Short mmCIF file of C-alpha atoms in Angstrom, two decimals:
data_model
loop_
_atom_site.label_atom_id
_atom_site.label_comp_id
_atom_site.label_asym_id
_atom_site.label_seq_id
_atom_site.Cartn_x
_atom_site.Cartn_y
_atom_site.Cartn_z
CA MET A 17 -27.79 -0.83 -6.06
CA ASP A 18 -29.30 -2.43 -9.11
CA PHE A 19 -30.24 -5.70 -7.39
CA LEU A 20 -32.97 -3.79 -5.51
CA ALA A 21 -34.68 -2.98 -8.80
CA ASN A 22 -34.74 -6.64 -9.81
CA THR A 23 -35.53 -8.44 -6.56
CA THR A 24 -39.02 -9.63 -5.63
CA ASP A 25 -38.18 -9.43 -1.92
CA ILE A 26 -39.46 -6.54 0.24
CA VAL A 27 -36.01 -5.16 1.08
CA SER A 28 -35.04 -1.79 2.58
CA PHE A 29 -31.84 -0.24 4.03
CA TYR A 30 -31.48 2.38 6.77
CA ASP A 31 -28.60 4.48 8.06
CA GLN A 32 -27.45 4.78 11.68
CA ASP A 33 -30.33 7.16 12.42
CA PHE A 34 -32.80 4.59 11.04
CA ARG A 35 -33.57 6.73 7.99
CA LEU A 36 -34.32 5.05 4.68
CA THR A 37 -31.43 5.11 2.17
CA HIS A 38 -32.23 2.38 -0.41
CA TYR A 39 -35.27 0.17 -1.04
CA ALA A 40 -36.74 -2.40 -3.42
CA THR A 41 -39.52 -1.43 -5.77
CA LYS A 42 -41.89 -3.83 -4.04
CA LEU A 43 -41.58 -1.95 -0.73
CA LYS A 44 -43.03 1.15 -2.41
CA SER A 45 -45.92 -0.80 -3.91
CA ILE A 46 -46.88 -2.14 -0.47
CA HIS A 47 -46.30 0.84 1.83
CA GLY A 48 -47.08 3.63 -0.63
CA ARG A 49 -46.27 7.27 -0.02
CA ALA A 50 -44.44 6.62 3.27
CA VAL A 51 -41.54 5.17 1.25
CA VAL A 52 -39.30 8.12 0.40
CA PRO A 53 -35.54 8.50 0.94
CA GLY A 54 -34.92 9.89 4.42
CA ALA A 55 -38.15 8.53 5.92
CA THR A 56 -37.69 7.01 9.35
CA LEU A 57 -38.08 3.30 9.89
CA TRP A 58 -41.15 3.81 12.11
CA GLU A 59 -42.84 5.95 9.46
CA ILE A 60 -42.70 2.94 7.15
CA TYR A 61 -43.40 0.44 9.93
CA PRO A 62 -45.65 2.32 12.44
CA SER A 63 -46.09 -0.82 14.51
CA VAL A 64 -42.40 -0.86 15.51
CA ASP A 65 -42.30 0.01 19.22
CA ASN A 66 -39.43 1.05 21.50
CA LYS A 67 -38.68 -2.55 22.44
CA LEU A 68 -38.15 -3.46 18.79
CA ILE A 69 -36.09 -0.31 18.21
CA ASP A 70 -33.77 -1.49 21.01
CA GLU A 71 -33.40 -4.82 19.22
CA PHE A 72 -32.71 -3.05 15.92
CA ASP A 73 -30.12 -0.87 17.66
CA ARG A 74 -28.34 -3.98 18.95
CA VAL A 75 -28.08 -5.27 15.37
CA LEU A 76 -26.83 -1.84 14.27
CA ARG A 77 -23.98 -2.08 16.81
CA GLY A 78 -22.79 -5.39 15.36
CA GLY A 79 -25.22 -7.89 16.83
CA SER A 80 -26.47 -11.01 15.06
CA PRO A 81 -29.38 -10.78 12.59
CA ILE A 82 -32.83 -11.25 14.13
CA ASN A 83 -36.36 -12.17 13.08
CA VAL A 84 -39.19 -10.14 14.62
CA ASP A 85 -42.95 -10.45 14.23
CA LEU A 86 -44.72 -7.32 13.04
CA GLN A 87 -48.17 -6.27 14.21
CA ARG A 88 -50.93 -6.66 11.65
CA SER A 89 -54.33 -5.23 11.00
CA PRO A 90 -57.45 -7.38 11.45
CA GLY A 91 -57.73 -9.84 8.57
CA GLU A 92 -54.15 -9.19 7.44
CA ALA A 93 -51.82 -12.16 6.92
CA PRO A 94 -49.06 -12.67 9.53
CA ARG A 95 -45.85 -10.86 8.66
CA SER A 96 -42.34 -10.58 10.03
CA ALA A 97 -39.08 -8.68 9.48
CA PHE A 98 -35.61 -10.15 9.10
CA VAL A 99 -33.20 -7.47 10.40
CA PHE A 100 -29.46 -7.62 9.63
CA GLY A 101 -26.43 -5.36 9.90
CA ALA A 102 -25.59 -3.51 6.70
CA ALA A 103 -22.84 -1.11 5.73
CA ASN A 104 -23.22 1.92 8.02
CA GLY A 105 -26.74 0.89 9.10
CA ILE A 106 -29.22 -1.99 8.95
CA GLY A 107 -31.26 -3.83 6.34
CA ILE A 108 -34.76 -5.26 6.62
CA VAL A 109 -36.42 -8.01 4.59
CA GLU A 110 -40.17 -8.09 5.21
CA SER A 111 -41.96 -11.44 4.91
CA ARG A 112 -45.69 -12.22 4.65
CA GLU A 113 -47.34 -15.58 5.07
CA THR A 114 -48.57 -16.80 1.72
CA GLU A 115 -51.72 -18.64 0.84
CA HIS A 116 -52.57 -21.61 -1.38
CA GLY A 117 -49.82 -23.95 -0.26
CA GLY A 118 -46.98 -21.42 -0.05
CA ARG A 119 -44.36 -21.29 2.71
CA THR A 120 -45.53 -20.67 6.26
CA LEU A 121 -44.25 -17.56 7.99
CA ALA A 122 -41.77 -19.61 10.03
CA GLU A 123 -40.51 -21.28 6.85
CA GLU A 124 -40.24 -17.89 5.13
CA GLN A 125 -38.24 -16.51 8.06
CA GLU A 126 -35.83 -19.44 7.95
CA HIS A 127 -35.56 -19.08 4.18
CA GLN A 128 -34.67 -15.39 4.45
CA MET A 129 -32.10 -16.08 7.17
CA LEU A 130 -30.35 -18.81 5.18
CA LEU A 131 -30.50 -16.83 1.95
CA HIS A 132 -28.97 -13.80 3.61
CA GLN A 133 -26.20 -15.79 5.28
CA ALA A 134 -25.34 -17.47 2.00
CA THR A 135 -25.17 -14.33 -0.10
CA HIS A 136 -24.11 -11.52 2.27
CA ASP A 137 -21.04 -10.56 4.23
CA VAL A 138 -21.71 -10.75 7.98
CA LEU A 139 -19.53 -7.74 8.90
CA THR A 140 -20.60 -5.13 6.35
CA GLY A 141 -23.97 -6.42 5.19
CA LEU A 142 -22.89 -6.10 1.56
CA PRO A 143 -23.43 -9.02 -0.82
CA ASN A 144 -20.47 -11.42 -0.61
CA ARG A 145 -18.33 -13.13 -3.23
CA ARG A 146 -21.04 -15.67 -4.02
CA GLY A 147 -23.59 -12.94 -4.70
CA PHE A 148 -20.95 -11.05 -6.65
CA SER A 149 -20.10 -13.99 -8.91
CA GLU A 150 -23.75 -14.66 -9.69
CA ARG A 151 -24.47 -11.00 -10.45
CA LEU A 152 -21.34 -10.54 -12.57
CA GLN A 153 -22.08 -13.53 -14.77
CA GLN A 154 -25.69 -12.42 -15.10
CA ALA A 155 -24.58 -8.92 -16.15
CA LEU A 156 -22.13 -10.31 -18.70
CA SER A 157 -24.77 -12.58 -20.23
CA VAL A 158 -27.13 -9.61 -20.66
CA VAL A 159 -24.57 -7.38 -22.42
CA ASP A 160 -23.27 -10.14 -24.68
CA GLY A 161 -24.28 -9.12 -28.19
CA SER A 162 -25.85 -5.81 -27.09
CA LYS A 163 -24.50 -2.28 -27.05
CA GLU A 164 -24.44 -2.16 -23.26
CA THR A 165 -21.24 -2.67 -21.25
CA THR A 166 -20.58 -4.11 -17.82
CA ALA A 167 -17.92 -2.28 -15.84
CA LEU A 168 -16.20 -4.10 -12.99
CA LEU A 169 -14.42 -1.92 -10.42
CA GLN A 170 -12.05 -3.72 -8.07
CA ILE A 171 -11.41 -1.61 -4.96
CA ASP A 172 -8.60 -2.07 -2.46
CA LEU A 173 -8.15 0.05 0.67
CA ASP A 174 -4.77 1.76 0.92
CA ASP A 175 -2.91 1.40 4.25
CA PHE A 176 -5.65 -0.72 5.83
CA LYS A 177 -3.11 -3.22 7.17
CA ALA A 178 -1.28 -0.47 9.06
CA VAL A 179 -4.53 0.55 10.78
CA ASN A 180 -5.36 -3.06 11.63
CA ASP A 181 -1.88 -3.69 13.03
CA THR A 182 -1.57 -0.49 15.06
CA LEU A 183 -5.13 0.14 16.29
CA GLY A 184 -6.35 -3.45 16.50
CA HIS A 185 -8.78 -5.72 14.69
CA GLY A 186 -11.81 -4.15 16.36
CA THR A 187 -10.95 -0.79 14.84
CA GLY A 188 -10.19 -2.56 11.56
CA ASP A 189 -13.66 -4.14 11.53
CA THR A 190 -15.31 -0.80 12.26
CA LEU A 191 -13.27 0.78 9.48
CA LEU A 192 -14.45 -1.87 7.02
CA GLN A 193 -18.06 -1.22 7.98
CA LEU A 194 -17.65 2.53 7.50
CA ALA A 195 -15.79 2.02 4.22
CA ALA A 196 -18.57 -0.22 2.93
CA GLY A 197 -21.06 2.48 3.88
CA ARG A 198 -19.19 5.11 1.89
CA ILE A 199 -19.01 2.84 -1.12
CA ARG A 200 -22.72 2.05 -0.95
CA ASP A 201 -23.70 5.70 -0.46
CA THR A 202 -21.75 6.67 -3.61
CA LEU A 203 -23.70 4.32 -5.87
CA GLN A 204 -26.51 5.26 -8.24
CA ASP A 205 -29.09 3.23 -10.14
CA GLY A 206 -27.55 0.33 -12.04
CA GLU A 207 -24.61 0.01 -9.62
CA SER A 208 -24.10 -2.57 -6.87
CA ALA A 209 -21.32 -3.08 -4.29
CA TYR A 210 -19.82 -6.26 -2.84
CA ARG A 211 -17.25 -7.23 -0.24
CA LEU A 212 -14.99 -9.92 -1.68
CA ALA A 213 -12.51 -10.54 1.17
CA GLY A 214 -10.50 -8.59 3.73
CA ASP A 215 -10.26 -4.98 2.53
CA GLU A 216 -11.21 -5.90 -1.04
CA PHE A 217 -14.47 -4.61 -2.46
CA ALA A 218 -16.02 -4.59 -5.91
CA VAL A 219 -18.67 -2.61 -7.75
CA ILE A 220 -20.56 -3.79 -10.83
CA ARG A 221 -22.01 -1.16 -13.13
CA SER A 222 -24.14 -2.07 -16.16
CA GLY A 223 -25.56 0.15 -18.87
CA MET A 224 -24.66 2.68 -21.51
CA GLY A 225 -22.14 5.51 -21.36
CA GLN A 226 -19.03 3.45 -20.65
CA PRO A 227 -16.21 4.08 -20.01
CA ALA A 228 -17.14 7.65 -18.99
CA GLU A 229 -19.73 6.57 -16.41
CA ALA A 230 -17.39 4.02 -14.84
CA GLU A 231 -14.64 6.64 -14.61
CA ARG A 232 -17.10 9.08 -13.02
CA LEU A 233 -18.06 6.45 -10.46
CA ALA A 234 -14.43 5.59 -9.75
CA GLY A 235 -13.61 9.27 -9.23
CA SER A 236 -16.52 9.62 -6.80
CA LEU A 237 -15.30 6.59 -4.85
CA ILE A 238 -11.75 7.98 -4.65
CA ASP A 239 -13.17 11.29 -3.38
CA ALA A 240 -15.34 9.49 -0.83
CA PHE A 241 -12.22 8.14 0.87
CA LYS A 242 -10.38 11.46 1.14
CA ALA A 243 -12.12 12.49 4.37
CA PRO A 244 -10.90 10.74 7.54
CA PHE A 245 -12.87 7.97 9.25
CA VAL A 246 -13.43 8.92 12.89
CA ILE A 247 -13.32 5.84 15.11
CA SER A 248 -13.38 6.26 18.92
CA ASP A 249 -12.59 9.97 18.37
CA ILE A 250 -9.46 9.02 16.38
CA PRO A 251 -9.25 10.24 12.77
CA VAL A 252 -8.13 7.37 10.55
CA PHE A 253 -7.01 8.05 6.98
CA VAL A 254 -7.45 5.24 4.47
CA GLY A 255 -7.56 5.80 0.72
CA ALA A 256 -8.74 3.62 -2.13
CA SER A 257 -7.10 2.28 -5.28
CA ILE A 258 -9.34 1.11 -8.13
CA GLY A 259 -8.86 -1.08 -11.18
CA ILE A 260 -11.50 -1.15 -13.91
CA ALA A 261 -12.22 -3.70 -16.63
CA PHE A 262 -15.11 -3.83 -19.11
CA GLY A 263 -17.14 -6.73 -20.45
CA PRO A 264 -17.36 -7.90 -23.12
CA GLU A 265 -14.41 -5.75 -24.34
CA HIS A 266 -11.86 -7.28 -21.96
CA ALA A 267 -13.60 -10.57 -21.16
CA THR A 268 -16.91 -12.38 -21.54
CA GLU A 269 -16.53 -14.65 -18.50
CA GLY A 270 -16.62 -13.50 -14.89
CA GLU A 271 -13.26 -14.98 -13.84
CA GLN A 272 -11.48 -13.44 -16.83
CA LEU A 273 -12.99 -10.02 -16.18
CA MET A 274 -11.97 -10.26 -12.52
CA LYS A 275 -8.40 -11.03 -13.56
CA ALA A 276 -8.33 -8.03 -15.88
CA ALA A 277 -9.66 -5.72 -13.15
CA ASP A 278 -7.12 -7.17 -10.69
CA ILE A 279 -4.29 -6.39 -13.10
CA ALA A 280 -5.57 -2.81 -13.45
CA LEU A 281 -5.80 -2.56 -9.65
CA TYR A 282 -2.19 -3.75 -9.36
CA ALA A 283 -1.19 -0.97 -11.78
CA ALA A 284 -3.04 1.59 -9.63
CA LYS A 285 -1.19 0.38 -6.52
CA ARG A 286 2.13 0.47 -8.36
CA ASP A 287 1.51 4.00 -9.66
CA GLY A 288 1.16 5.50 -6.22
CA ARG A 289 -2.19 4.39 -4.78
CA GLY A 290 -5.25 6.55 -4.40
CA CYS A 291 -5.80 6.45 -8.15
CA VAL A 292 -7.74 4.65 -10.90
CA ARG A 293 -6.40 2.57 -13.75
CA ILE A 294 -8.32 0.97 -16.63
CA PHE A 295 -7.11 -2.40 -17.91
CA ASN A 296 -5.18 -2.59 -21.17
CA ARG A 297 -3.21 -5.39 -22.80
CA SER A 298 0.17 -3.82 -22.06
CA MET A 299 -0.56 -4.21 -18.33
CA LEU A 300 -0.86 -7.94 -18.84
CA LEU A 301 2.49 -8.07 -20.66
CA LEU A 302 4.18 -6.08 -17.90
CA LEU A 303 2.71 -8.36 -15.25
CA GLU A 304 3.89 -11.47 -17.10
CA GLN A 305 7.38 -9.97 -17.39
CA ARG A 306 7.35 -9.17 -13.69
CA GLU A 307 6.31 -12.71 -12.79
CA ASN A 308 9.14 -14.07 -14.94
CA LEU A 309 11.60 -11.77 -13.17
CA ARG A 310 10.23 -12.83 -9.80
CA ARG A 311 10.86 -16.49 -10.57
CA SER A 312 14.34 -15.75 -11.94
CA LEU A 313 15.30 -13.59 -8.97
CA ARG A 314 14.78 -16.51 -6.60
CA MET A 315 17.52 -18.36 -8.49
CA ALA A 316 19.82 -15.38 -9.10
CA LEU A 317 22.00 -15.92 -6.01
CA GLU A 318 22.49 -19.62 -6.74
CA ARG A 319 23.39 -18.85 -10.35
CA ASN A 320 25.92 -16.15 -9.34
CA GLU A 321 23.99 -13.57 -11.34
CA LEU A 322 24.11 -10.98 -8.55
CA TYR A 323 27.30 -8.99 -8.14
CA LEU A 324 28.57 -5.74 -6.62
CA GLU A 325 30.11 -2.64 -8.07
CA TYR A 326 31.88 0.00 -6.01
CA GLN A 327 31.62 3.75 -6.55
CA PRO A 328 34.36 5.97 -5.07
CA LEU A 329 33.70 8.45 -2.26
CA ILE A 330 36.05 11.42 -2.58
CA ARG A 331 36.97 13.94 0.10
CA PRO A 332 37.93 17.26 -1.56
CA PRO A 333 40.20 18.10 -3.06
CA SER A 334 41.15 14.57 -4.17
CA SER A 335 41.40 12.09 -1.30
CA LEU A 336 39.79 8.68 -1.69
CA VAL A 337 38.06 7.76 1.58
CA GLY A 338 36.01 4.72 0.56
CA PHE A 339 33.39 3.21 -1.73
CA GLU A 340 29.67 2.59 -1.82
CA ALA A 341 28.72 -0.99 -2.68
CA LEU A 342 26.02 -1.10 -5.38
CA LEU A 343 24.02 -4.24 -6.08
CA ARG A 344 23.68 -5.38 -9.71
CA TRP A 345 21.87 -8.24 -11.47
CA ARG A 346 23.03 -9.63 -14.80
CA HIS A 347 20.21 -11.92 -15.96
CA SER A 348 21.38 -14.83 -18.08
CA GLU A 349 18.82 -14.09 -20.81
CA VAL A 350 17.61 -10.51 -20.37
CA GLY A 351 20.94 -8.90 -19.50
CA THR A 352 21.49 -6.22 -16.86
CA ILE A 353 18.36 -5.38 -14.84
CA PRO A 354 18.26 -2.05 -12.93
CA PRO A 355 18.06 -2.21 -9.11
CA SER A 356 14.97 0.03 -9.27
CA VAL A 357 13.20 -2.89 -10.99
CA PHE A 358 14.35 -5.94 -9.04
CA ILE A 359 14.81 -4.60 -5.49
CA PRO A 360 11.07 -3.83 -5.00
CA ILE A 361 10.34 -7.37 -6.21
CA ALA A 362 12.85 -8.80 -3.72
CA GLU A 363 11.30 -6.74 -0.90
CA ALA A 364 7.75 -7.77 -1.80
CA ASP A 365 8.69 -11.46 -2.00
CA GLY A 366 10.64 -11.55 1.26
CA LEU A 367 13.97 -12.14 -0.50
CA MET A 368 15.70 -8.98 0.66
CA ASP A 369 16.88 -10.40 3.97
CA GLU A 370 18.83 -13.18 2.23
CA ILE A 371 20.09 -10.94 -0.56
CA GLY A 372 20.96 -8.17 1.89
CA ARG A 373 23.04 -10.56 4.00
CA TRP A 374 24.95 -11.66 0.89
CA VAL A 375 25.58 -8.03 -0.15
CA LEU A 376 26.84 -7.13 3.31
CA GLU A 377 29.16 -10.12 3.55
CA GLU A 378 30.52 -9.69 0.00
CA ALA A 379 31.13 -5.94 0.47
CA CYS A 380 32.88 -6.43 3.82
CA ARG A 381 35.02 -9.22 2.38
CA GLN A 382 36.09 -7.00 -0.52
CA ALA A 383 36.87 -4.13 1.85
CA THR A 384 39.39 -6.30 3.72
CA THR A 385 41.51 -6.34 0.54
CA TRP A 386 41.70 -2.52 0.50
CA PRO A 387 43.95 -0.24 2.57
CA SER A 388 42.75 -0.05 6.17
CA SER A 389 41.92 3.67 5.89
CA LEU A 390 39.13 3.06 3.35
CA THR A 391 35.49 2.54 4.30
CA VAL A 392 32.69 0.64 2.57
CA ALA A 393 29.07 1.85 2.52
CA VAL A 394 26.23 -0.66 2.18
CA ASN A 395 22.55 0.16 1.65
CA LEU A 396 20.01 -1.43 3.98
CA SER A 397 16.47 -2.14 2.84
CA PRO A 398 13.56 -1.48 5.23
CA ALA A 399 12.69 -5.16 4.74
CA GLN A 400 15.95 -6.16 6.48
CA PHE A 401 14.72 -4.60 9.72
CA LEU A 402 11.66 -6.84 9.83
CA SER A 403 13.53 -10.01 10.77
CA GLY A 404 14.60 -8.59 14.14
CA SER A 405 18.09 -10.11 13.78
CA LEU A 406 19.84 -7.38 11.77
CA THR A 407 22.29 -6.39 14.51
CA ASP A 408 23.32 -10.02 15.09
CA THR A 409 23.77 -10.53 11.35
CA VAL A 410 25.99 -7.46 10.99
CA ALA A 411 28.08 -8.35 14.03
CA GLN A 412 28.56 -11.94 12.85
CA ILE A 413 29.64 -10.84 9.36
CA ILE A 414 32.22 -8.26 10.41
CA ASP A 415 33.65 -10.74 12.93
CA ALA A 416 33.76 -13.55 10.37
CA VAL A 417 35.51 -11.53 7.65
CA GLY A 418 37.73 -9.58 10.05
CA LEU A 419 36.62 -6.03 9.15
CA ARG A 420 36.89 -3.27 11.74
CA ALA A 421 33.44 -1.97 12.66
CA ASP A 422 34.36 1.66 11.98
CA ARG A 423 35.21 0.81 8.35
CA LEU A 424 31.57 -0.13 7.67
CA GLU A 425 28.90 2.47 6.95
CA LEU A 426 25.28 1.38 6.70
CA GLU A 427 22.99 3.60 4.61
CA ILE A 428 19.29 3.82 5.38
CA THR A 429 16.47 5.90 3.92
CA GLU A 430 13.72 7.64 5.87
CA ASN A 431 11.38 4.76 5.05
CA VAL A 432 13.20 2.77 7.74
CA LEU A 433 12.34 5.44 10.28
CA LEU A 434 8.72 5.65 9.17
CA GLU A 435 8.10 1.94 9.75
CA GLN A 436 8.18 0.58 13.32
CA THR A 437 10.11 3.70 14.35
CA ILE A 438 10.90 2.76 17.97
CA ASP A 439 12.17 -0.73 17.15
CA ASN A 440 14.19 0.49 14.19
CA ILE A 441 15.77 3.36 16.16
CA ASP A 442 16.76 0.80 18.83
CA THR A 443 18.39 -1.34 16.11
CA LEU A 444 20.30 1.65 14.75
CA ASN A 445 21.46 2.61 18.25
CA THR A 446 22.78 -0.91 18.82
CA LEU A 447 24.69 -0.80 15.51
CA ASN A 448 26.04 2.61 16.48
CA VAL A 449 27.27 1.27 19.81
CA LEU A 450 29.12 -1.47 17.92
CA GLY A 451 31.09 1.32 16.21
CA ILE A 452 29.40 1.08 12.82
CA ARG A 453 28.72 4.31 10.95
CA ILE A 454 25.11 5.14 10.07
CA SER A 455 24.23 7.30 7.07
CA LEU A 456 20.83 8.83 6.21
CA ASP A 457 20.53 8.39 2.44
CA ASP A 458 18.48 10.44 -0.07
CA PHE A 459 18.01 13.23 2.47
CA GLY A 460 15.49 15.82 1.29
CA THR A 461 13.34 13.58 -0.93
CA TYR A 462 10.97 12.07 1.66
CA TYR A 463 9.62 13.72 4.81
CA SER A 464 13.01 15.07 5.98
CA SER A 465 11.74 15.23 9.54
CA LEU A 466 14.19 17.07 11.77
CA SER A 467 13.10 14.84 14.67
CA TYR A 468 15.17 12.05 13.10
CA LEU A 469 18.28 14.19 13.33
CA LYS A 470 17.48 15.13 16.91
CA ASN A 471 16.75 11.58 18.09
CA PHE A 472 19.58 9.70 16.39
CA PRO A 473 23.29 10.62 15.99
CA PHE A 474 23.76 10.02 12.27
CA ASP A 475 27.37 10.07 11.07
CA THR A 476 26.49 11.19 7.53
CA LEU A 477 23.71 12.88 5.59
CA LYS A 478 23.65 12.08 1.88
CA ILE A 479 22.09 14.81 -0.28
CA ASP A 480 19.98 13.23 -3.00
CA GLN A 481 21.07 13.74 -6.60
CA TYR A 482 17.70 15.39 -7.32
CA PHE A 483 19.13 18.58 -5.82
CA ILE A 484 22.56 18.18 -7.42
CA GLY A 485 21.52 17.82 -11.08
CA ASP A 486 20.69 21.51 -11.62
CA LEU A 487 22.92 22.87 -8.87
CA GLU A 488 24.87 25.16 -11.22
CA THR A 489 21.79 27.03 -12.47
CA ASN A 490 18.92 26.60 -10.01
CA ARG A 491 19.03 29.02 -7.07
CA LYS A 492 16.42 27.00 -5.15
CA SER A 493 18.57 23.87 -5.32
CA GLN A 494 21.59 25.92 -4.25
CA THR A 495 19.70 27.30 -1.25
CA ILE A 496 18.45 23.84 -0.22
CA VAL A 497 21.88 22.19 -0.53
CA ARG A 498 23.58 25.08 1.29
CA SER A 499 21.00 24.79 4.09
CA ILE A 500 21.45 21.00 4.42
CA ILE A 501 25.23 21.39 4.66
CA GLY A 502 24.88 24.10 7.32
CA LEU A 503 22.30 22.08 9.27
CA ALA A 504 24.40 18.91 9.23
CA HIS A 505 27.61 20.67 10.24
CA GLY A 506 25.78 22.42 13.05
CA LEU A 507 24.81 18.97 14.38
CA GLY A 508 28.31 17.57 13.90
CA ILE A 509 27.24 15.40 10.95
CA SER A 510 29.29 14.86 7.81
CA VAL A 511 27.69 15.56 4.40
CA THR A 512 28.03 13.56 1.18
CA ALA A 513 26.62 14.79 -2.14
CA GLU A 514 25.67 11.99 -4.54
CA GLY A 515 25.08 12.23 -8.27
CA VAL A 516 27.91 14.71 -8.93
CA GLU A 517 28.20 14.61 -12.73
CA THR A 518 30.05 17.79 -13.77
CA PRO A 519 33.19 19.69 -12.65
CA GLY A 520 30.99 22.74 -12.04
CA GLN A 521 28.84 20.86 -9.54
CA ALA A 522 31.95 19.57 -7.78
CA GLN A 523 33.50 23.06 -7.58
CA TRP A 524 30.29 24.55 -6.14
CA LEU A 525 30.04 21.82 -3.48
CA ILE A 526 33.72 22.18 -2.53
CA LYS A 527 33.24 25.93 -2.15
CA GLU A 528 30.28 25.29 0.19
CA ASP A 529 32.42 22.93 2.33
CA CYS A 530 30.67 19.66 1.40
CA ASP A 531 32.66 16.89 3.12
CA CYS A 532 32.46 14.16 0.50
CA LEU A 533 31.48 13.83 -3.17
CA GLN A 534 30.16 10.85 -5.12
CA GLY A 535 29.34 10.70 -8.82
CA ASN A 536 30.47 9.66 -12.27
CA VAL A 537 32.67 12.74 -12.80
CA LEU A 538 34.76 11.51 -9.85
CA GLY A 539 34.60 7.79 -10.58
CA ARG A 540 32.06 5.41 -12.08
CA PRO A 541 30.95 2.20 -10.31
CA LEU A 542 33.58 -0.51 -10.79
CA GLY A 543 33.85 -4.25 -10.37
CA ALA A 544 36.01 -5.77 -7.62
CA GLU A 545 39.28 -5.99 -9.59
CA PRO A 546 38.95 -2.58 -11.32
CA THR A 547 38.26 -1.12 -7.87
CA ARG A 548 41.62 -2.36 -6.61
CA ASP A 549 43.30 -0.82 -9.68
CA PHE A 550 41.52 2.47 -8.94
CA ILE A 551 42.86 2.38 -5.38
CA ARG A 552 46.42 1.82 -6.58
CA ARG A 553 46.19 4.89 -8.85
CA SER A 554 44.52 7.17 -6.27
CA PRO A 555 46.06 9.41 -3.61
CA LEU A 556 45.01 8.06 -0.22
CA THR A 557 44.53 9.83 3.04
CA ALA A 558 45.30 8.44 6.44
CA VAL A 559 42.78 10.81 7.96
CA ARG A 560 39.76 8.87 9.16
CA VAL A 561 36.36 9.99 7.93
CA ARG A 562 34.92 9.74 11.41
CA GLU A 563 35.50 12.87 13.45
CA GLU A 564 35.27 13.29 17.19
CA ARG A 565 32.46 15.80 16.79
CA ASN A 566 30.19 13.04 15.46
CA ARG A 567 30.70 11.08 18.63
CA ALA A 568 30.08 14.19 20.73
CA VAL A 569 26.59 14.43 19.23
#
């Protein structure tokens, strides 16, 4: 906490047991040998009685800052203490009445109160954005032209919103206080922490040894968040993602350095959270490209740039039973953009509900031009469940286009079941009652909780292509796929293997009684008209994919 080394105020910080953790140099010069880390508050301030300790305890539990008068020795000038809540403890600013026309004690108390309110966060006691901006610009002006470097670490709590939403804002506030305490306790000389907003924190580190010292600090902060936070006897797990930028290497102005650190933080979030990324210029280019895609995606539907392709679903040995509708985007300037790139953007920007409705309607409309024995499978994004109107949307579309409900299969991933599980299971049950088939996609790549299979009667499990790619040579993959097929059949659930690329993979799956195969060796994704040509050339089966055993489950 480098501001303590530079301040002229008599400042000290204490943990929840009122033991000294950090202090300004001036405190030591006034109170002498009593000032050592771990000393109790009353060892430094012997005049503090039980009544004052009760007042301090109230501040510790989230009460408002207070001013208290301290006892003084005969002939000593009047003095007081401004006590405020700090991260995981309290802070004290001692004031003494000055002589020769200085501020009176009352004026000094008011000054300290106003100064603290202006520069500190009320909840955590850390310096706020105003104090951060002033310190950052000061640090950058010092290193300009010298060999020293200022490191800015932007910290964002992972999964904080989920805690706030599920356990309440009171728990969220307590979590922020505890998180601020862990950040502060990790710091060494030359390092200072700030709360910027919400669950966003920052640390400024000045001095030599960069970037190694900043990376060391970032690693210590990541480690500090690995242990659970225990709130009301409930363990709460919240990690941290960190972006780092250096001045003057990446910027000489505070706002520019903040932008660079933000971009690095975004990269850390994108790369899986709970990690650290250092800013580089390529990150900025990627972000600019992403922003351009985001703007273009909002116009893609109006410009007819989105379209569907259909990949065949084959029941061995050679019966065509339906198609999976696959969303594509052909950008007018960039060309074809993979779904893995644009779908996360659509979900983050709240566009997936509109796009998903279009996909569903277009796929169902195309399916009405096929023979009535063929089904169409459509992927649902977790974002489509958030609107609360998914079942009404599906029902309206199949009624409007005239598609039988049992010809539509909706594919979900386990992410749908992980988010708002009860509400989403209710939605799936309603769709199931309407006669619509429900498929669990990418089975085996997420949590693969068997409780999902017990609590919901899925019609189909789709084995992810991760297990199919090396199926001919990898005994572990063979064992896993064989087990999934046996598990599903035991529950009366059909199994589809996706990503079948070779005849050998197909033969192995057929031998193991896999119900349906999907992959380029059986048929590549096709546009609407080529799909109809494929149907005309393919042997069809009148046997419906749905079996009575699925309904029995």
